[in-house]
Amino acid sequence: MYENKTIEEVCRQFECNGRTGLTQEEAGIRLEHYGKNMLREAKKKTLAQRFAEQLCDSLIFVLFAAAGISIMLHEYSDAVIILAVVAMNAVVGVIQEGKAEKALESLRKMTKLEAVVIRGGREMTVPAEELVLGDLVVLDAGRQVPADLRLVQGANLKIEESALTGESVPVSKSSTFVAASEVQVGDRKNMAFMTSYVTNGRGCGIVTATGMATEIGRIAALIHEAPEEETPLQKRLSDLGKVLSLTAVFLCALLFVLAVVQKRDVMEMLITAISLAVAAVPEGLPAVVTIVLALSVTRMVKAGTIVRRLPSVETLGAVSVVCSDKTGTLTKNEMTVTACYLDGRIREAPAIEYGKTGNRLLTCFCLCNDATEETGDPTEISLIRLAGTGGIRKEREEREKPRYAELSFDSDRKMMTTLNREGKSYVSYTKGAPDEVLKRCTSIMKDGKVQPLEGRDRKKIQEAIETMSGRALRVLAGAMAEGVTKPTEKNLVFLGMAGMIDPPRDEAKAAVEAFKRASVRTVMITGDHVDTAFAIARQLGIAEEKGQCISGAELERMDDGELKKRIRNAAVFARVSPDHKVRIVRALKSDGNITAMTGDGVNDAPSLKSADIGIAMGKTGTDVARQASDMILTDDNFATIERAIEEGRGIYENIKKSVIFLLSSNFGEIATMFAAIAAGIPSPLKSSHILWINLITDSLPALALGVDKNDGSLLMKKPPRKPGESLFAGGGWFYTVFYGLLIAAISLAAFFRVPWEVVTGRGVEFSLTAVSAVLREEAVLCRAQTYAFTVLGLSELFHAVGMRNVEVSIFRSGLFTNPLMAVAFAAGLCLQFAVTEIPFLVDAFRTAVLSPGEWGFLLLLAAVPLLAHEVIALVKTITKR
Ligand code: ATP
């Protein structure tokens, strides 16, 4: 409907001004009255729903069945224990999930959209949520439209509306258009709709609808957030979980058959079989991975990176090539003009004699410019400052020679052009990459006079470009065309050039070096000149010789096969346009690399999407780039990528440790049970014991391993892990089986110690039959089971401490460097102590109360895995030497 109205009508209806916007006060009142500009979010789950979700798990059903069987057998305490453990596990699960969600929620808040509005005549940035009807919103290339707008101004404005119309080709918009009748959304050329993207040009518009009243809000079904993806690791772990569950079922069936053959109590064996199944399934795994990833995401925010997709944290650790923009990421983006090329000569700033040509050049740089002396693109700011030193002020020039039309800058053309009125006629001014501008020039200004541009002049200009670029200067040329009525980029008059220095970031060099040590390649990708790019790349240690540079033009000439070959040695891509970046990423990926790629512009979205990790710039990046990225650098700093990769590697290590810990512990439990039952003696652990260890004492150490602090310098000395590498690579299976067997061995040893004492005490010869016989006595079995239970529970605590670094002594990695591990150890010890000392727990778990002497013995036995760890560490150190 607003598409049928003129700008004046819309302004009148919303009681606003099409030039100065609303007043800040009025905006505040309207916000209060109409509410926030927000799309309805998916409903939050209630606490009850969360619990229900935790309980809806096949494993939990098995446990319920076990509880039911226990009740049938009048084993009420067992049933209570099983149910209590299930409940505790659900509580822990809900807490963990809540924590993970909170972390992700706060991330979402950080990436909330901002909008540029004009209020009270002043341009300002506000959260998009605070836009109100009648607000005047500014749009420019790369920005997401923050509400439905009736355009009041627009220059080459093009908007991509695929979210609404399904049409991915950007639509040209026009503020002067007024639709005569009702038209489809795609044809409302004077409107811009919430969540669409500006791909070209600039403009502004009045907010006509916010929140759920917008076009996108009406198709509310679309808005539900994309479901959380499982990360590759989570997928692999759930696959592993399935395999283990199947194995467990098979083992249990086998055991059950065995028991029937051995003529044991069928019901009791059923419960034992079920508890064994519970022992075999690593139920803690998925939860540990989720919480560990979520916690690391929170940590990464502090280090300057916002992770938008959880799987990226994992992928980060495998990155083997980092492709980075130059300007602003590897350099400071603090531009200062240090030299100019005028009238056939390079002149050094600040003492430049401008003369007539120079004054024209400065006028060109001021008029063909969207910055102010303080705000805007640093390249443009430096040109305004340069003009200032030559006595030419931007405001005055713009007042005298107002802009009538423009062709805005884009990274493909690498130039921009404006049409300004001078007296009675118009002049078109162009500034941009000198090689590109020069191609479009046919004349040149010398001492204020326009002359034909000859081969000699071109050669001289080319030489000057090379000299200036070789000094790491970014060079921009200025040109003009007189007697035109439209902005033009043809038959231009060459005016001159300015060369500006943009110093490399101090931290970037160290980061490049760190990457080298970590076998991660750095590749610079820039729109700048080859020589400028190479000069900076050499300063940063990215490239050593010119042969490592490939220009956009060369790239065009190569086919994919050749590119794939050349890319192995390439370190710099210069004068490339955004679509080249996609080819570069593809070539790197097809060569087996995991590629991270930075980007900030509208046209960078495809390359950010095709990279394994797309990294958008938080400060200078556009909304489009941010939406397409996996990760955002809040400080635009290259060195931050290094920290992110280190974090990614650390996370992978930690998850690996957690997984191996949990699996070896489960394996230990199964081996203990299986060995005893196969040998025909009573089961060394009650089902409640296994549940207790698995779901209670094991969880904390596993989590502590998940958040372990790794030695960053050590992590960054290794090459990146290979994509698709198994979690068990590098000895993982060995450690799982070895520690599992060791834990089983000591648990069984503890178990046998009781009947052994009884048998030898009675003067009977020690044999399996004798042991079986005394174990039939209730008190003996109870004590023996308590021994096995205690040693199993405690040994896993000791085992966890060693797992922090399987190859290094705990004294070298530090006893208290992981505070959570210390807490987990102490808590586990207390819990284990409680089950054998606190009367009602003793009754429930049917344990025996232990004497201090017994405790000492069991503690020593339980410490064996840690002792084994120290021996392995010692051997590793000696063999390394
Ligand atoms: P990077 O890709 O590393 O950020 P870049 O900033 O040079 O490098 P682009 O922004 O694509 O990349 O710019 C490409 C070229 O266009 C620049 O080298 C410069 O010559 C020219 N250029 C940059 N900004 C402007 C501008 N505001 N007006 C005119 N020309 C520009």
CSV table of N, CA, C and O and ligand atoms in Angstrom, one decimal, residues 324-331 333 335 368-370 377 379-380 383 409-417 430-437 474-477 524-529 575-578 581 600 604, ligand 1:
chain,number,residue,atom,x,y,z
A,324,SER,N,43.9,-14.4,4.0
A,324,SER,CA,43.5,-13.2,4.7
A,324,SER,C,43.5,-12.0,3.7
A,324,SER,O,44.4,-11.9,2.8
A,325,ASP,N,42.6,-11.1,3.9
A,325,ASP,CA,42.6,-9.8,3.3
A,325,ASP,C,43.8,-9.1,3.8
A,325,ASP,O,44.3,-9.4,4.8
A,326,LYS,N,44.2,-8.1,3.0
A,326,LYS,CA,45.4,-7.4,3.4
A,326,LYS,C,44.9,-6.2,4.3
A,326,LYS,O,45.2,-6.1,5.4
A,327,THR,N,44.1,-5.3,3.6
A,327,THR,CA,43.9,-4.0,4.2
A,327,THR,C,43.0,-4.2,5.5
A,327,THR,O,41.9,-4.7,5.4
A,328,GLY,N,43.6,-3.7,6.6
A,328,GLY,CA,42.8,-3.7,7.9
A,328,GLY,C,43.0,-5.0,8.7
A,328,GLY,O,42.7,-5.0,9.9
A,329,THR,N,43.3,-6.1,8.0
A,329,THR,CA,43.5,-7.3,8.7
A,329,THR,C,45.0,-7.6,9.0
A,329,THR,O,45.4,-7.8,10.1
A,330,LEU,N,45.7,-7.6,7.9
A,330,LEU,CA,47.2,-7.7,8.0
A,330,LEU,C,47.8,-6.3,8.2
A,330,LEU,O,48.9,-6.2,8.8
A,331,THR,N,47.2,-5.3,7.8
A,331,THR,CA,47.7,-3.9,8.0
A,331,THR,C,46.8,-3.2,8.9
A,331,THR,O,45.7,-3.7,9.3
A,333,ASN,N,45.2,-0.4,8.5
A,333,ASN,CA,44.2,0.4,7.8
A,333,ASN,C,44.2,1.8,8.4
A,333,ASN,O,43.2,2.5,8.6
A,335,MET,N,45.7,5.0,6.9
A,335,MET,CA,46.4,5.4,5.6
A,335,MET,C,46.9,6.8,5.8
A,335,MET,O,46.2,7.7,6.3
A,368,CYS,N,35.0,13.2,-5.2
A,368,CYS,CA,34.7,11.7,-5.5
A,368,CYS,C,35.0,11.0,-4.2
A,368,CYS,O,36.0,10.2,-4.1
A,369,ASN,N,34.2,11.2,-3.1
A,369,ASN,CA,34.7,10.8,-1.8
A,369,ASN,C,33.5,10.8,-0.9
A,369,ASN,O,32.7,11.7,-0.8
A,370,ASP,N,33.3,9.7,-0.2
A,370,ASP,CA,32.1,9.6,0.7
A,370,ASP,C,32.5,9.8,2.2
A,370,ASP,O,31.6,9.7,3.1
A,377,ASP,N,35.9,5.6,5.1
A,377,ASP,CA,36.9,4.7,4.7
A,377,ASP,C,38.3,5.4,4.8
A,377,ASP,O,38.5,6.5,4.3
A,379,THR,N,41.0,5.0,3.4
A,379,THR,CA,41.7,5.5,2.2
A,379,THR,C,41.1,6.8,1.8
A,379,THR,O,41.9,7.7,1.4
A,380,GLU,N,39.8,7.0,1.9
A,380,GLU,CA,39.2,8.3,1.5
A,380,GLU,C,39.6,9.4,2.5
A,380,GLU,O,39.8,10.5,2.1
A,383,LEU,N,42.8,10.9,1.7
A,383,LEU,CA,42.8,11.8,0.6
A,383,LEU,C,42.3,13.2,1.0
A,383,LEU,O,42.7,14.2,0.5
A,409,PHE,N,31.5,2.9,-5.5
A,409,PHE,CA,32.7,2.0,-5.6
A,409,PHE,C,32.3,0.5,-5.5
A,409,PHE,O,31.4,0.2,-4.7
A,410,ASP,N,32.9,-0.3,-6.3
A,410,ASP,CA,32.9,-1.7,-6.0
A,410,ASP,C,34.2,-2.4,-6.3
A,410,ASP,O,35.0,-1.9,-7.1
A,411,SER,N,34.4,-3.5,-5.7
A,411,SER,CA,35.7,-4.2,-5.7
A,411,SER,C,36.0,-4.8,-7.1
A,411,SER,O,37.1,-5.2,-7.4
A,412,ASP,N,34.9,-4.9,-7.9
A,412,ASP,CA,35.2,-5.5,-9.3
A,412,ASP,C,35.7,-4.4,-10.2
A,412,ASP,O,36.7,-4.6,-10.9
A,413,ARG,N,35.1,-3.2,-10.2
A,413,ARG,CA,35.6,-2.1,-11.1
A,413,ARG,C,36.8,-1.5,-10.4
A,413,ARG,O,37.6,-0.9,-11.1
A,414,LYS,N,36.9,-1.5,-9.1
A,414,LYS,CA,38.0,-0.9,-8.4
A,414,LYS,C,38.1,0.6,-8.6
A,414,LYS,O,39.1,1.2,-8.6
A,415,MET,N,36.9,1.2,-8.7
A,415,MET,CA,36.9,2.7,-8.8
A,415,MET,C,35.5,3.2,-8.5
A,415,MET,O,34.6,2.5,-8.4
A,416,MET,N,35.5,4.6,-8.3
A,416,MET,CA,34.2,5.2,-8.1
A,416,MET,C,34.1,6.5,-8.9
A,416,MET,O,35.2,7.1,-9.2
A,417,THR,N,32.9,6.9,-9.2
A,417,THR,CA,32.8,8.1,-10.0
A,417,THR,C,31.6,9.0,-9.5
A,417,THR,O,30.6,8.4,-9.1
A,430,THR,N,36.5,10.7,-11.3
A,430,THR,CA,36.7,9.2,-11.0
A,430,THR,C,38.0,9.1,-10.2
A,430,THR,O,39.0,9.7,-10.5
A,431,LYS,N,37.9,8.2,-9.2
A,431,LYS,CA,39.2,7.8,-8.5
A,431,LYS,C,39.2,6.3,-8.3
A,431,LYS,O,38.1,5.7,-8.2
A,432,GLY,N,40.3,5.7,-8.4
A,432,GLY,CA,40.4,4.3,-8.2
A,432,GLY,C,41.8,3.7,-8.5
A,432,GLY,O,42.7,4.4,-8.5
A,433,ALA,N,41.8,2.4,-8.6
A,433,ALA,CA,43.1,1.7,-8.8
A,433,ALA,C,43.7,2.2,-10.1
A,433,ALA,O,43.0,2.3,-11.1
A,434,PRO,N,45.0,2.7,-10.0
A,434,PRO,CA,45.6,3.4,-11.2
A,434,PRO,C,45.6,2.6,-12.5
A,434,PRO,O,45.3,3.2,-13.5
A,435,ASP,N,45.9,1.3,-12.4
A,435,ASP,CA,45.9,0.6,-13.7
A,435,ASP,C,44.6,0.5,-14.3
A,435,ASP,O,44.4,0.6,-15.5
A,436,GLU,N,43.5,0.4,-13.5
A,436,GLU,CA,42.2,0.4,-14.0
A,436,GLU,C,41.8,1.8,-14.6
A,436,GLU,O,41.2,1.8,-15.7
A,437,VAL,N,42.1,2.8,-13.8
A,437,VAL,CA,41.7,4.1,-14.3
A,437,VAL,C,42.5,4.5,-15.6
A,437,VAL,O,41.9,5.0,-16.5
A,474,ARG,N,49.8,2.1,-1.3
A,474,ARG,CA,48.6,1.8,-2.0
A,474,ARG,C,48.4,3.1,-2.9
A,474,ARG,O,48.4,4.2,-2.4
A,475,VAL,N,48.3,2.8,-4.2
A,475,VAL,CA,48.2,4.0,-5.1
A,475,VAL,C,46.8,4.1,-5.6
A,475,VAL,O,46.2,3.2,-6.0
A,476,LEU,N,46.3,5.4,-5.6
A,476,LEU,CA,45.0,5.7,-6.2
A,476,LEU,C,45.2,6.8,-7.2
A,476,LEU,O,46.0,7.7,-7.0
A,477,ALA,N,44.5,6.6,-8.4
A,477,ALA,CA,44.6,7.6,-9.4
A,477,ALA,C,43.3,8.5,-9.4
A,477,ALA,O,42.3,8.0,-9.0
A,524,MET,N,47.9,-14.2,1.3
A,524,MET,CA,47.3,-12.9,1.3
A,524,MET,C,46.5,-12.7,0.1
A,524,MET,O,46.9,-13.1,-1.0
A,525,ILE,N,45.3,-12.2,0.2
A,525,ILE,CA,44.4,-12.0,-0.9
A,525,ILE,C,44.0,-10.6,-0.9
A,525,ILE,O,43.4,-10.1,0.1
A,526,THR,N,44.2,-9.8,-2.0
A,526,THR,CA,44.0,-8.4,-1.9
A,526,THR,C,43.5,-7.8,-3.2
A,526,THR,O,43.9,-8.4,-4.3
A,527,GLY,N,42.8,-6.7,-3.1
A,527,GLY,CA,42.4,-6.0,-4.4
A,527,GLY,C,43.5,-5.1,-4.8
A,527,GLY,O,43.4,-4.5,-5.9
A,528,ASP,N,44.5,-5.0,-4.0
A,528,ASP,CA,45.6,-4.0,-4.2
A,528,ASP,C,46.5,-4.4,-5.3
A,528,ASP,O,46.5,-5.6,-5.7
A,529,HIS,N,47.4,-3.5,-5.7
A,529,HIS,CA,48.4,-3.8,-6.7
A,529,HIS,C,49.4,-4.9,-6.3
A,529,HIS,O,49.7,-5.0,-5.1
A,575,ARG,N,45.3,-7.8,-6.9
A,575,ARG,CA,44.3,-7.3,-7.9
A,575,ARG,C,43.3,-8.3,-8.2
A,575,ARG,O,42.9,-8.5,-9.4
A,576,VAL,N,42.8,-9.0,-7.2
A,576,VAL,CA,41.8,-10.0,-7.5
A,576,VAL,C,40.4,-9.4,-7.2
A,576,VAL,O,40.3,-8.4,-6.4
A,577,SER,N,39.4,-9.9,-7.8
A,577,SER,CA,38.1,-9.5,-7.5
A,577,SER,C,37.4,-10.6,-6.7
A,577,SER,O,37.9,-11.7,-6.7
A,578,PRO,N,36.3,-10.2,-6.0
A,578,PRO,CA,35.7,-11.2,-5.1
A,578,PRO,C,35.4,-12.6,-5.6
A,578,PRO,O,35.6,-13.6,-5.0
A,581,LYS,N,38.1,-15.1,-5.5
A,581,LYS,CA,38.3,-15.7,-4.1
A,581,LYS,C,37.7,-17.1,-4.1
A,581,LYS,O,38.2,-18.0,-3.4
A,600,ASP,N,35.0,-9.1,3.9
A,600,ASP,CA,34.2,-8.1,4.6
A,600,ASP,C,33.1,-7.5,3.7
A,600,ASP,O,32.0,-7.1,4.1
A,604,ASP,N,31.9,-10.8,-1.0
A,604,ASP,CA,32.7,-11.8,-0.4
A,604,ASP,C,31.9,-13.0,0.1
A,604,ASP,O,32.4,-14.0,0.5
B,1,ATP,P1,41.8,-6.0,0.7
B,1,ATP,O1,41.1,-6.9,-0.3
B,1,ATP,O2,43.1,-6.6,1.2
B,1,ATP,O3,41.0,-5.4,1.7
B,1,ATP,P2,41.7,-3.6,-0.9
B,1,ATP,O4,41.1,-2.8,0.2
B,1,ATP,O5,42.8,-3.0,-1.7
B,1,ATP,O6,42.4,-4.9,-0.3
B,1,ATP,P3,39.3,-3.5,-2.4
B,1,ATP,O7,38.6,-2.8,-1.3
B,1,ATP,O8,38.7,-4.5,-3.2
B,1,ATP,O9,40.6,-4.2,-1.8
B,1,ATP,O10,40.0,-2.4,-3.3
B,1,ATP,C1,40.5,-2.7,-4.5
B,1,ATP,C2,41.2,-1.5,-5.1
B,1,ATP,O11,40.3,-0.4,-5.4
B,1,ATP,C3,42.2,-0.8,-4.2
B,1,ATP,O12,43.5,-1.4,-4.3
B,1,ATP,C4,42.2,0.6,-4.6
B,1,ATP,O13,43.1,0.8,-5.7
B,1,ATP,C5,40.8,0.8,-5.1
B,1,ATP,N1,40.0,1.5,-4.1
B,1,ATP,C6,39.8,1.1,-2.8
B,1,ATP,N2,39.0,1.9,-2.1
B,1,ATP,C7,38.6,2.8,-3.0
B,1,ATP,C8,37.7,3.9,-3.0
B,1,ATP,N3,37.1,4.2,-1.8
B,1,ATP,N4,37.5,4.6,-4.1
B,1,ATP,C9,38.2,4.3,-5.2
B,1,ATP,N5,39.0,3.3,-5.3
B,1,ATP,C10,39.2,2.6,-4.2
